[in-house]
Tab-separated table of C-alpha atoms in Angstrom:
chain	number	residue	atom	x	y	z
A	95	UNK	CA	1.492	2.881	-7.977
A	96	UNK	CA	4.730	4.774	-7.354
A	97	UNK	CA	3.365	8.374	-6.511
A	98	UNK	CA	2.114	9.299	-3.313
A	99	UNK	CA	-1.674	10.285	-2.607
A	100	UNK	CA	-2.634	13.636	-3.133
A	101	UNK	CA	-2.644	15.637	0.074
A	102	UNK	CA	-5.232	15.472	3.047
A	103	UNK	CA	-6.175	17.476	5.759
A	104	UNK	CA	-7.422	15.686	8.989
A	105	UNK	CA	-11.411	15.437	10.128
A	106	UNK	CA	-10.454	15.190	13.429
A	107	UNK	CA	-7.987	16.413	15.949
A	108	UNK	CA	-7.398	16.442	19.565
A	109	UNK	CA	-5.363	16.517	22.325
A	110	UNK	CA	-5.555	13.514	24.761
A	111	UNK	CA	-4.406	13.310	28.663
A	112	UNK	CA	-2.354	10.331	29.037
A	113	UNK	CA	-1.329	11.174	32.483
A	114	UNK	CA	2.027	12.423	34.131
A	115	UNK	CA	1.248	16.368	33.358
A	116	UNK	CA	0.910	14.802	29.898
A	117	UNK	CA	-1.070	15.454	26.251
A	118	UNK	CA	-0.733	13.627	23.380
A	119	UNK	CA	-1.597	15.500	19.820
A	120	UNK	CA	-3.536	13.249	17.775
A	121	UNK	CA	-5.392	13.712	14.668
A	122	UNK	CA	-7.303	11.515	11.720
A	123	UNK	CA	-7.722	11.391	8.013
A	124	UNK	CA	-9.712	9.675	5.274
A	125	UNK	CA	-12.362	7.685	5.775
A	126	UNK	CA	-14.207	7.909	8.933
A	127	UNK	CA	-15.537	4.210	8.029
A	128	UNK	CA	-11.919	3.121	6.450
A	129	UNK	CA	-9.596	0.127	7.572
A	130	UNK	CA	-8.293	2.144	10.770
A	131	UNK	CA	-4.085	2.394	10.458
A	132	UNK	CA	-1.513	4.056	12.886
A	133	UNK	CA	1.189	5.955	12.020
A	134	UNK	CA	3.984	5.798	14.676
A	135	UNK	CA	6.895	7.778	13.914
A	136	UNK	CA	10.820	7.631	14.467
A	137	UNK	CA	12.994	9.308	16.703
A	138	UNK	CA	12.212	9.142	19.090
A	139	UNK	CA	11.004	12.648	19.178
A	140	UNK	CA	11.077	13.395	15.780
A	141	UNK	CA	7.150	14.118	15.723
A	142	UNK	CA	5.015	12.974	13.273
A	143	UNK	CA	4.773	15.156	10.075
A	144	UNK	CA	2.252	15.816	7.680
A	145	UNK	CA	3.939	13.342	4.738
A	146	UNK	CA	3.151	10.636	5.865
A	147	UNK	CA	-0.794	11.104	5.195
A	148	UNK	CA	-0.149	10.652	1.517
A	149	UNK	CA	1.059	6.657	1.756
A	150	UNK	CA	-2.918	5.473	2.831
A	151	UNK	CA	-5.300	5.983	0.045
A	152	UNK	CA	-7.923	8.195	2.149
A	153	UNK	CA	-10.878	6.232	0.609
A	154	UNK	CA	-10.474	3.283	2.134
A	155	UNK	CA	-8.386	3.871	4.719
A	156	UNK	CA	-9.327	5.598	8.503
A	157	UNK	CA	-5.206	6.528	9.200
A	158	UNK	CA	-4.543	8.224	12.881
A	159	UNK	CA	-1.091	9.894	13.380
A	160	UNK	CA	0.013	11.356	16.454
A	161	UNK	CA	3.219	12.878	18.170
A	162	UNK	CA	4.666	10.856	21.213
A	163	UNK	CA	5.301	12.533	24.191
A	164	UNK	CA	7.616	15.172	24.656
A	165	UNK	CA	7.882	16.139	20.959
A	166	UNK	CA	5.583	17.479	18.214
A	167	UNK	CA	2.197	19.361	19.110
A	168	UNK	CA	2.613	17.086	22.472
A	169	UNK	CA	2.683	18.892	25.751
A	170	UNK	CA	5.300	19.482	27.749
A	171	UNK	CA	7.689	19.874	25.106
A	172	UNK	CA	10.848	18.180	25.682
A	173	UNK	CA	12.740	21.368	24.500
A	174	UNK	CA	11.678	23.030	27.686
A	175	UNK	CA	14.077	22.024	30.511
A	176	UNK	CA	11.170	22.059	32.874
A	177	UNK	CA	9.937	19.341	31.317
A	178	UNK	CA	9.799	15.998	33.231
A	179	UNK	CA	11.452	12.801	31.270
A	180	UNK	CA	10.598	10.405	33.976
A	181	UNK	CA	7.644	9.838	32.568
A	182	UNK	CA	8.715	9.302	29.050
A	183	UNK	CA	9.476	5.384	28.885
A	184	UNK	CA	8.745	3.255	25.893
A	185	UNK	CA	6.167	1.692	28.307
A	186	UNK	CA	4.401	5.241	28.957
A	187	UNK	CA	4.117	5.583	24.634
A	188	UNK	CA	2.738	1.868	24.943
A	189	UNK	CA	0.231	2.864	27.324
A	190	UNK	CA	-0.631	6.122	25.625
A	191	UNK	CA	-1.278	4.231	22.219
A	192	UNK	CA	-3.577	2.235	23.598
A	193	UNK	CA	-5.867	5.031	25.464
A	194	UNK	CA	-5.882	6.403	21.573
A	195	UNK	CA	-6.939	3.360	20.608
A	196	UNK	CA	-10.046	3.149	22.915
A	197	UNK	CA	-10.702	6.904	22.900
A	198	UNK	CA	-11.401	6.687	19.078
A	199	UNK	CA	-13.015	3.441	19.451
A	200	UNK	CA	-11.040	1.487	17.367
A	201	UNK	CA	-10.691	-2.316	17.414
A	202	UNK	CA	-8.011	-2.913	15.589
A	203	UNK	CA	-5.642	-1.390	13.374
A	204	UNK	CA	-2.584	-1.237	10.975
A	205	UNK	CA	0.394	-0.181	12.113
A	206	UNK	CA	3.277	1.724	10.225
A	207	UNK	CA	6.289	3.490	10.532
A	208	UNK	CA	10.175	3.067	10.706
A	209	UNK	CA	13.298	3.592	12.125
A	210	UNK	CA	12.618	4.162	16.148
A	211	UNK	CA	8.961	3.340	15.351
A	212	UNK	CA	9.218	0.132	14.189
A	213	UNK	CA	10.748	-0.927	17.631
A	214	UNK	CA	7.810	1.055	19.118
A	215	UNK	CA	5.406	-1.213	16.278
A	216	UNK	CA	6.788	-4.054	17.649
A	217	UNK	CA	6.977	-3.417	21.744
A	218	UNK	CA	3.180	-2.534	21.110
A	219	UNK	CA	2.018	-5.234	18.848
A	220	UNK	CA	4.007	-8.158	21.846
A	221	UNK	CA	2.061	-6.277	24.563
A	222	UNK	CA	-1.219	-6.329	22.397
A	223	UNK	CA	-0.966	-8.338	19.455
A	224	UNK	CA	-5.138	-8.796	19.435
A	225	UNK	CA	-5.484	-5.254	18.280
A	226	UNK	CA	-3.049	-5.205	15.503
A	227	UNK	CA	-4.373	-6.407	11.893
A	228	UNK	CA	-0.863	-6.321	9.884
A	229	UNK	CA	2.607	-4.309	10.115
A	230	UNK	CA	4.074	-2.574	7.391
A	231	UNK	CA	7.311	-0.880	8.447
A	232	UNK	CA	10.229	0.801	6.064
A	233	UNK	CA	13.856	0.700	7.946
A	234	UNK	CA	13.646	-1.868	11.106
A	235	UNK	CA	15.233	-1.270	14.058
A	236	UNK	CA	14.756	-3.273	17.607
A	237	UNK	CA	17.072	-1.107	19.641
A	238	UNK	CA	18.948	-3.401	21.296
A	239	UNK	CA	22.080	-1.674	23.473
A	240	UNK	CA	24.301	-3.775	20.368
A	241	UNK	CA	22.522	-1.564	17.787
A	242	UNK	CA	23.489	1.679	19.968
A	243	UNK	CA	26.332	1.052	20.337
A	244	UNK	CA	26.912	0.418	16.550
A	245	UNK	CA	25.297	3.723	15.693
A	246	UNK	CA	27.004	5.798	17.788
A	247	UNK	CA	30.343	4.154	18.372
A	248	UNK	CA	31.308	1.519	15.505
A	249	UNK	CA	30.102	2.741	12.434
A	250	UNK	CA	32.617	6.051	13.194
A	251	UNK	CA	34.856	3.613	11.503
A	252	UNK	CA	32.861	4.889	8.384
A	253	UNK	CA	33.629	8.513	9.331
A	254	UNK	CA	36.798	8.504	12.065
A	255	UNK	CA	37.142	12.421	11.760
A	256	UNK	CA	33.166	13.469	12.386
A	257	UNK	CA	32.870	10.178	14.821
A	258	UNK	CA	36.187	12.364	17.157
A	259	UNK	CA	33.984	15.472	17.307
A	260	UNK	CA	31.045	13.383	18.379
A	261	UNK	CA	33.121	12.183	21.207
A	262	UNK	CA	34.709	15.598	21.878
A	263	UNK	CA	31.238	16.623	22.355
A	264	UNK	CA	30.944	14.391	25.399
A	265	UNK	CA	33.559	15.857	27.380
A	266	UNK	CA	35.583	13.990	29.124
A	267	UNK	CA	34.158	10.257	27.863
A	268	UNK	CA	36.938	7.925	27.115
A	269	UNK	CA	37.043	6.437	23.720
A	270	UNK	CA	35.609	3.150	25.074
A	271	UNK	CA	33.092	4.940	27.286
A	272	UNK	CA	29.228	5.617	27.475
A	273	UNK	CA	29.568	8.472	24.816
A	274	UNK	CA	24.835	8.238	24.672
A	275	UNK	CA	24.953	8.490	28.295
A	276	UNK	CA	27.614	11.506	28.614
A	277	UNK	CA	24.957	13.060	25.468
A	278	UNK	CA	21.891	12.068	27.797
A	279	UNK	CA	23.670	13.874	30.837
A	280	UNK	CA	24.505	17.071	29.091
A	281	UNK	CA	21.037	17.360	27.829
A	282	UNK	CA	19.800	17.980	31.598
A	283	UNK	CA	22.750	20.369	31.983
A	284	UNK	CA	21.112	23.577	33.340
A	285	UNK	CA	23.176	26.172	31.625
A	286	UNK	CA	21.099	26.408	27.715
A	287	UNK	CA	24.751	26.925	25.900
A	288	UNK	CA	25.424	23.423	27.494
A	289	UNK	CA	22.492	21.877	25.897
A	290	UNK	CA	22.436	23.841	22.595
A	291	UNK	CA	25.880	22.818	21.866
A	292	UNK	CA	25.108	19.255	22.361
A	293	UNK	CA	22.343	19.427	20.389
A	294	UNK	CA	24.748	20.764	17.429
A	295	UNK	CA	27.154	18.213	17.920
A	296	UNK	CA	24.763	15.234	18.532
A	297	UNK	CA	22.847	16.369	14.829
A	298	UNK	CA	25.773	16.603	13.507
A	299	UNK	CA	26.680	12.883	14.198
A	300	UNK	CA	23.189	11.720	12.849
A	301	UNK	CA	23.616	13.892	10.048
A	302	UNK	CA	27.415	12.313	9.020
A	303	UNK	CA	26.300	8.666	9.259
A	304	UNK	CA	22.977	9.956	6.514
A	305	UNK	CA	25.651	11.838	4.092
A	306	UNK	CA	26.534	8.945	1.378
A	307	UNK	CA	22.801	9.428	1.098
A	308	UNK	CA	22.244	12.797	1.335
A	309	UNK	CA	25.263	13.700	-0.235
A	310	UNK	CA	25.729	16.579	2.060
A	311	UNK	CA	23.494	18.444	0.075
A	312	UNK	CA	21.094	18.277	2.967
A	313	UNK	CA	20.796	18.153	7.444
A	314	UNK	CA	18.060	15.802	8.450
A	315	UNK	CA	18.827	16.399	11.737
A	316	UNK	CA	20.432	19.861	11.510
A	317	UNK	CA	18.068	21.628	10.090
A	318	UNK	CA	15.512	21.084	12.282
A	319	UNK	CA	14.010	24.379	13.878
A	320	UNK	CA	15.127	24.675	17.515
A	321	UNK	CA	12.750	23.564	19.631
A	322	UNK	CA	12.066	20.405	17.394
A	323	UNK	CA	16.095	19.698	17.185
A	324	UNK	CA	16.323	20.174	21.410
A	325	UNK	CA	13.361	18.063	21.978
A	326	UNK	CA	15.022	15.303	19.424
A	327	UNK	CA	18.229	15.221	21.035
A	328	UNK	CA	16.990	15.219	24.365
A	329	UNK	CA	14.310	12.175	23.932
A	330	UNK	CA	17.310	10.192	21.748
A	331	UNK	CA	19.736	10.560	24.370
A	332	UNK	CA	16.990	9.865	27.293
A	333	UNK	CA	15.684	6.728	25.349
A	334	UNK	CA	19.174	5.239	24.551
A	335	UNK	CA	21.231	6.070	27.541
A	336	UNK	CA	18.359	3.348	28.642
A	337	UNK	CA	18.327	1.140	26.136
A	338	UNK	CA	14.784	1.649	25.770
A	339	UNK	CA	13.977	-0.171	28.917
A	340	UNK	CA	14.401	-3.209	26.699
A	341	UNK	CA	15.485	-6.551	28.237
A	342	UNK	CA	18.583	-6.722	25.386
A	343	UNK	CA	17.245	-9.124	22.286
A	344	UNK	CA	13.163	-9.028	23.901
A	345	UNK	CA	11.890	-7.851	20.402
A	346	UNK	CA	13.852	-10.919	18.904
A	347	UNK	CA	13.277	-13.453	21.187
A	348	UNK	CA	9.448	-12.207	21.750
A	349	UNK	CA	8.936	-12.496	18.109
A	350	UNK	CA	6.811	-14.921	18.498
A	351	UNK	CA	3.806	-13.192	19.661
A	352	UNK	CA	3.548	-11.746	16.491
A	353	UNK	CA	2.592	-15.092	14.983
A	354	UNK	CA	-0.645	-14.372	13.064
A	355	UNK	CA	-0.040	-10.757	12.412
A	356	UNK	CA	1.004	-10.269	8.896
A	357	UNK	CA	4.407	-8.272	8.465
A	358	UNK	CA	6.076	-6.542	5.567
A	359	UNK	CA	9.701	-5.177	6.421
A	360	UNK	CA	11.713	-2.859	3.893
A	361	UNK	CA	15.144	-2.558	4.538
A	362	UNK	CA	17.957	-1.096	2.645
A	363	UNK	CA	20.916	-3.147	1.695
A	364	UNK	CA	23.122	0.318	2.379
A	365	UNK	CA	21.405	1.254	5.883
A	366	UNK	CA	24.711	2.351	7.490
A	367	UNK	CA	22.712	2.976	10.799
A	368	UNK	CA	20.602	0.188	10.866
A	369	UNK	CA	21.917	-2.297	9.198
A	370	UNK	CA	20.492	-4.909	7.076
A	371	UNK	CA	21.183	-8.014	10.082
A	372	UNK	CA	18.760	-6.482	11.866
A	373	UNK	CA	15.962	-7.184	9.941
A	374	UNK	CA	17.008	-10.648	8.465
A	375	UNK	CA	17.196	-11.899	11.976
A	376	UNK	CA	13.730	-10.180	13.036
A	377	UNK	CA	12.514	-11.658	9.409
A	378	UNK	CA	13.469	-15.131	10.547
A	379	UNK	CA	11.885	-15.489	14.022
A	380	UNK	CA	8.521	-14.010	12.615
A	381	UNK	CA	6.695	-16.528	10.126
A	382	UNK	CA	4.286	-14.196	9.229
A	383	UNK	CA	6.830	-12.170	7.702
A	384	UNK	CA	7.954	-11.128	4.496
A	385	UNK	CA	11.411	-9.062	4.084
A	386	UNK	CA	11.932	-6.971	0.948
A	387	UNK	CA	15.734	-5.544	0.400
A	388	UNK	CA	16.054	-2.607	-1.649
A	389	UNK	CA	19.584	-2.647	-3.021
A	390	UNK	CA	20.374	1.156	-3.686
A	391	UNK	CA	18.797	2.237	-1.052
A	392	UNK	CA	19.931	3.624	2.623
A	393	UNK	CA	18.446	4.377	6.409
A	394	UNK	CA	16.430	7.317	4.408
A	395	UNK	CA	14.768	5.162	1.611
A	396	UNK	CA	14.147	5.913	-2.082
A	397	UNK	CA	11.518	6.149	-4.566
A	398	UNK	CA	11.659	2.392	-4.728
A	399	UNK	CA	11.186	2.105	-0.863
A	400	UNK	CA	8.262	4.456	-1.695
A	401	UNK	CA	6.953	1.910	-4.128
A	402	UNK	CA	7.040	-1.446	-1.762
A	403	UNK	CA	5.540	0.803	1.072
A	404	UNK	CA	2.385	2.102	-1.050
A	405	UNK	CA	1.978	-1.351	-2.413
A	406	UNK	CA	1.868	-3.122	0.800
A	407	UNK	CA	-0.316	-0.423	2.118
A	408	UNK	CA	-2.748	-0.728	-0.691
A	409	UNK	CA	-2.491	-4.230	-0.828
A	410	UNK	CA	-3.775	-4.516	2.824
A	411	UNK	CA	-6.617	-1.883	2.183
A	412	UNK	CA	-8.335	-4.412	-0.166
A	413	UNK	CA	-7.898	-7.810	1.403
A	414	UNK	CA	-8.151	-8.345	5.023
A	415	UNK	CA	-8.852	-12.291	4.492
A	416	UNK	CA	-5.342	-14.035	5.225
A	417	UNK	CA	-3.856	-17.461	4.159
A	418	UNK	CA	-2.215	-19.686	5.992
A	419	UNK	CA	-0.694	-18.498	9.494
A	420	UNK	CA	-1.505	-15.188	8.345
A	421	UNK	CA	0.244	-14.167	5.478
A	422	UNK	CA	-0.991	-11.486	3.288
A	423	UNK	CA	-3.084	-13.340	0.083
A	424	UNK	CA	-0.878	-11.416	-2.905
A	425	UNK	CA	2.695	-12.395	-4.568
A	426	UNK	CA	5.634	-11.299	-2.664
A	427	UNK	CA	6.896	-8.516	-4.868
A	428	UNK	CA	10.345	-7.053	-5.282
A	429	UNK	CA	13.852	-8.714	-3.840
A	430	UNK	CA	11.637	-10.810	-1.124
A	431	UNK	CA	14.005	-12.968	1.363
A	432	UNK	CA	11.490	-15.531	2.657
């Protein structure tokens, strides 16, 4: 199957308190007696849009999305300076996922996503790898301070000219300094122009290291409305300018509690952001694990990313008895590294 599924609205919705002043949007669709999946999207603060209903095939599948805190249908918006960040820590989206978890009463579930939210997948499935049935994620990232840096420092070598306004941006940051934390500073600056313009500058950044896929004919990142665009920014440079409260490599060297958990990683060979390394290396400390690289594609995917994602996902809808250590029961389809 290469086409999505047809569209689906939700049967449920709500709006949890997870504490902090804050409420996390939530919703599900499909089967109310389906194989129960999460959706946890990237960022962070991107929000969690209504595409990504159409990978699970809503017969047999019970798939919850929601929007993390600070972004989305989630209240307090990060977009409003009034809004708290303290209280926005990888460990606080942790915490909220699992009072989701219980408040739908849900044993276990799949869990999918990319970019930001596979490192989110990942934190989640170490803290709690009992309530996680198999991972399918598209684009891996661990966030590691090394992959920051890369993204927003070292692959400017890709694009000097757009990587010097990026830096301009951060005024006063020295070509060697913490350009994410002079970002994360300016997004707490209390004149709006301040934070606007930093906003413009930081999408334009994302938006350069996505054009040899976009071909400039589009702004991922740009062309966000307002309030979605501010709330991105801010969360980004909040979450980075930490590190993601990470110990640096604890995804990697952790990858071990994932041992039982089946795993399906997609990467693309031309990820300029996120490059390939990153998965290989998370691919070889998790046996469980198979790693699929699609050759032409980038950071955004392409119709044959589409195709290994709805195949995994369709796969694991019909057979929830595993092999050995775990692994999925099916051939290993497409370029599989193993």
């Amino acid at each position: 199957m290469t086409e999505l599924y047809p569209p689906v609205e939700p049967y449920e919705t709500g709006m949890l308190d997870v504490g902090d002043g804050n409420v996390v949007y939530w919703e599900v669709c499909g089967n109310p007696a389906g194989k129960p999946a999460l959706v946890v999207h990237g960022g962070p603060g991107s929000g969690c849009g209504t595409g990504w209903r159409r990978y699970f095939d809503p017969d047999r599948y019970q798939v919850v999305l929601f929007d993390q805190r600070g972004c989305g249908r989630s209240t307090p918006h990060a977009s409003d300076p009034a809004t708290d960040m303290r209280h926005n820590t990888i460990w606080h989206l942790i915490a909220d996922m699992e009072r989701l978890r219980e408040r739908l009463g849900i044993d276990r579930w799949l869990l999918h996503g990319g970019s930001w939210g596979s490192t989110l997948i990942l934190a989640y499935a170490q803290q709690h790898p009992r309530r996680v049935t198999e991972i399918v994620i598209a684009g891996v990232t661990m966030t590691r301070r090394a992959d920051i840096d890369w993204l927003y420092r070292g692959v400017g070598r890709f694009f000097p000219e757009q990587w010097e306004r990026f830096l301009e941006g951060a005024t006063g940051t020295s070509r060697d300094g913490d350009v994410v934390a002079a970002y994360a500073r300016l997004m707490e600056h209390p004149d709006p122009a301040v934070r606007d313009r930093a906003t413009i500058d930081w999408c334009a950044w994302e938006d350069a290291v996505l054009s040899g896929e976009t071909g400039g004919a589009s702004r991922p990142y740009g062309d966000r409305p307002p309030a979605a665009r501010l709330a991105f920014v801010r969360i980004c440079a909040h979450y980075f300018a930490h590190g993601a409260w990470l110990e640096e490599g604890a995804l990697l060297r952790d990858a071990g509690q994932l041992a039982g958990i089946a795993g399906v990683l997609i990467h693309g060979r031309l990820d300029l952001g996120g490059p390939l390394q990153t998965a290989w290396d998370l691919h070889r400390a998790w046996p469980d694990s198979t790693l699929t690289v699609i050759e032409s594609a980038g950071h955004l995917g392409t119709v044959e990313t589409r195709e290994h994602v709805l195949h995994a996902l369709d796969r694991f809808a019909v057979n929830d008895s595993l092999g050995v250590r775990g692994r999925p029961c099916w051939p290993e389809v497409g370029a599989v590294i193993s």
